[in-house]
PDB file of C-alpha atoms in Angstrom:
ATOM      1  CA  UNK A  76       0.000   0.000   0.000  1.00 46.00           C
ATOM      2  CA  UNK A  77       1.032   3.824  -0.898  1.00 50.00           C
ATOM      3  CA  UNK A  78       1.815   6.302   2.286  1.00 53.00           C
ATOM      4  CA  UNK A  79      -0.788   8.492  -0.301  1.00 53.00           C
ATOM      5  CA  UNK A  80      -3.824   6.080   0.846  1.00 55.00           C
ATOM      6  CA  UNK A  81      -4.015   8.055   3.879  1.00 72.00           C
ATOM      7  CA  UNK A  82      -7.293  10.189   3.642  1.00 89.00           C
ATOM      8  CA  UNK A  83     -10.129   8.293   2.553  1.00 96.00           C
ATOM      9  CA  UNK A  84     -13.242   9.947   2.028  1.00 97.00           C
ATOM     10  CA  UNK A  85     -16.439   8.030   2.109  1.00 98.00           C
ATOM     11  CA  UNK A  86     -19.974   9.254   0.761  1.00 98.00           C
ATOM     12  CA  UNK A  87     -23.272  10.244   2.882  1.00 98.00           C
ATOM     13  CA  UNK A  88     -24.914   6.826   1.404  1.00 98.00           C
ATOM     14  CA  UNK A  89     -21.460   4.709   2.063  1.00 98.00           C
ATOM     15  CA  UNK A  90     -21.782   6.216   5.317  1.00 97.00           C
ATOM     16  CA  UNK A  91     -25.530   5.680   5.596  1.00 97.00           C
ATOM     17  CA  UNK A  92     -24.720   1.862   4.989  1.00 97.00           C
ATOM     18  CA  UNK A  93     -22.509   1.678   7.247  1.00 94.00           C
ATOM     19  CA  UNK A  94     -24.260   2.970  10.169  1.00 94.00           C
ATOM     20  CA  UNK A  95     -27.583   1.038   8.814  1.00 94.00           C
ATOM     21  CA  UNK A  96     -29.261   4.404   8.791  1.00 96.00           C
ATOM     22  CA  UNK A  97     -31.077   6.733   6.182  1.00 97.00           C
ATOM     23  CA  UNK A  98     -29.074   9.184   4.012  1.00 98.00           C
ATOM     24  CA  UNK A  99     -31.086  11.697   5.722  1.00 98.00           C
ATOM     25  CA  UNK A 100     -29.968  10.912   9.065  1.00 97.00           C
ATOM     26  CA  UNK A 101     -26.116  11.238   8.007  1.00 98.00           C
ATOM     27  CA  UNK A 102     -27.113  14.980   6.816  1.00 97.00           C
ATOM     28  CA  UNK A 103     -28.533  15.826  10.381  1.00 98.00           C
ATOM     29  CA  UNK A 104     -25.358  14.486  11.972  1.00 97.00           C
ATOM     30  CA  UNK A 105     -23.524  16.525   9.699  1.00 97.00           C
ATOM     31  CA  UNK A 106     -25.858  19.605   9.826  1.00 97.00           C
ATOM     32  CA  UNK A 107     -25.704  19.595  13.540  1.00 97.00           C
ATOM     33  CA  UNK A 108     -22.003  19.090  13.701  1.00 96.00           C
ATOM     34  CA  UNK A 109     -21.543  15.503  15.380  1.00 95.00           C
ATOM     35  CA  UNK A 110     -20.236  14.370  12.047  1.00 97.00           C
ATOM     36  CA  UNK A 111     -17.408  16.053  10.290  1.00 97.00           C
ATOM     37  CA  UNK A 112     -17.801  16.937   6.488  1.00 97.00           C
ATOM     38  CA  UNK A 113     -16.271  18.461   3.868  1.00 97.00           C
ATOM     39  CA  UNK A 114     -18.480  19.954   1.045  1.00 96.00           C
ATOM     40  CA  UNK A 115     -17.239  19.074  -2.728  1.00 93.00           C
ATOM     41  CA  UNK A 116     -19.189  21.435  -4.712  1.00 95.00           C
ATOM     42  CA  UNK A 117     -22.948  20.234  -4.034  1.00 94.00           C
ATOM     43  CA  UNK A 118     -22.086  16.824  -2.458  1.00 96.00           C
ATOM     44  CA  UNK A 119     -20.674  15.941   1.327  1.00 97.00           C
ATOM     45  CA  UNK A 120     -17.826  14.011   2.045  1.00 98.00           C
ATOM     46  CA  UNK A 121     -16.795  12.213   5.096  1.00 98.00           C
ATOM     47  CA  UNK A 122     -13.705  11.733   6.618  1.00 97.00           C
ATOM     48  CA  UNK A 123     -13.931   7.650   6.795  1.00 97.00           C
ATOM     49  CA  UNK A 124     -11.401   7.814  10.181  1.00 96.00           C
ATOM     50  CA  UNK A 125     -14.052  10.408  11.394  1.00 96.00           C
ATOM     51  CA  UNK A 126     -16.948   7.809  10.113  1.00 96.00           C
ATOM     52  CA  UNK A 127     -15.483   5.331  12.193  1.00 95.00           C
ATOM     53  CA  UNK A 128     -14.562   7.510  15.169  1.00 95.00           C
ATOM     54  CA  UNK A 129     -18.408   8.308  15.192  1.00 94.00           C
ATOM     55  CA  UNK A 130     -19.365   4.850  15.194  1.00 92.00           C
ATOM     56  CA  UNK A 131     -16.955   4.547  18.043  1.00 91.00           C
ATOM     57  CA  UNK A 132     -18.194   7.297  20.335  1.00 89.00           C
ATOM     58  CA  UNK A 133     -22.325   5.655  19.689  1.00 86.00           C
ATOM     59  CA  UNK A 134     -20.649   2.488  20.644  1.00 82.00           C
ATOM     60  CA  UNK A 135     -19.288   3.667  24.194  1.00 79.00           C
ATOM     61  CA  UNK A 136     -22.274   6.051  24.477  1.00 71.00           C
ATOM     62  CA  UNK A 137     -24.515   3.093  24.057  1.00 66.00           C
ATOM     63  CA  UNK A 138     -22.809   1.126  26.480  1.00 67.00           C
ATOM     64  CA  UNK A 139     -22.965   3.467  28.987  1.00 68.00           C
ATOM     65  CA  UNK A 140     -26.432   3.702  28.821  1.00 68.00           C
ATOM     66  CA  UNK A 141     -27.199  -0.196  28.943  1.00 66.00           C
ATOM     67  CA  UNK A 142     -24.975   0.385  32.067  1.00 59.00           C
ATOM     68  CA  UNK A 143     -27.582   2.139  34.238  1.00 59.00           C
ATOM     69  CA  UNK A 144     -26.245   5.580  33.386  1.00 54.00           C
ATOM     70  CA  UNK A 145     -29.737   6.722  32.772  1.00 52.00           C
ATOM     71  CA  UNK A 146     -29.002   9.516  35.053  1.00 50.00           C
ATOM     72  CA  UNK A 147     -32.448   8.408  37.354  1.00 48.00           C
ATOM     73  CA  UNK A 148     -31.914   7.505  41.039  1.00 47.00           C
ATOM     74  CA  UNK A 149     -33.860   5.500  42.999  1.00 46.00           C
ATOM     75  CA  UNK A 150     -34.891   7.511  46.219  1.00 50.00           C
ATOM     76  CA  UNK A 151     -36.934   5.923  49.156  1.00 46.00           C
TER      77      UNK A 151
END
């Protein structure tokens, strides 16, 4: 492999496939700024080491909610 492979950059739908959710979903992330993008004329590209930094961060985020972290204690 080339040292030039370094920046990959994946697609809204590529990204939308991997996360197994809608295109439209992707463009909220990205409008609300939990998902870097770089605009290319009318399209969005993403970073795929911020893709899978994302994916990452829902992971742990969804473990620590499974964990009890619901934030809701028991009083009484």
């Amino acid at each position: 492999m080339s040292e030039n492979t370094s920046l990959r950059f994946l697609t809204v739908a590529e990204v939308a496939d991997m996360c197994r959710v809608s295109r439209m979903t992707v463009y909220r992330w990205v409008h609300n700024g939990d998902l870097p993008a770089v605009r290319f004329g009318k399209s969005f590209r993403v970073p795929q080491a911020a893709a899978e930094e994302f994916v990452e961060r829902a992971a742990i985020t969804s473990d620590l909610d499974q964990d009890g972290g619901s934030g809701v204690t028991a009083v009484g």
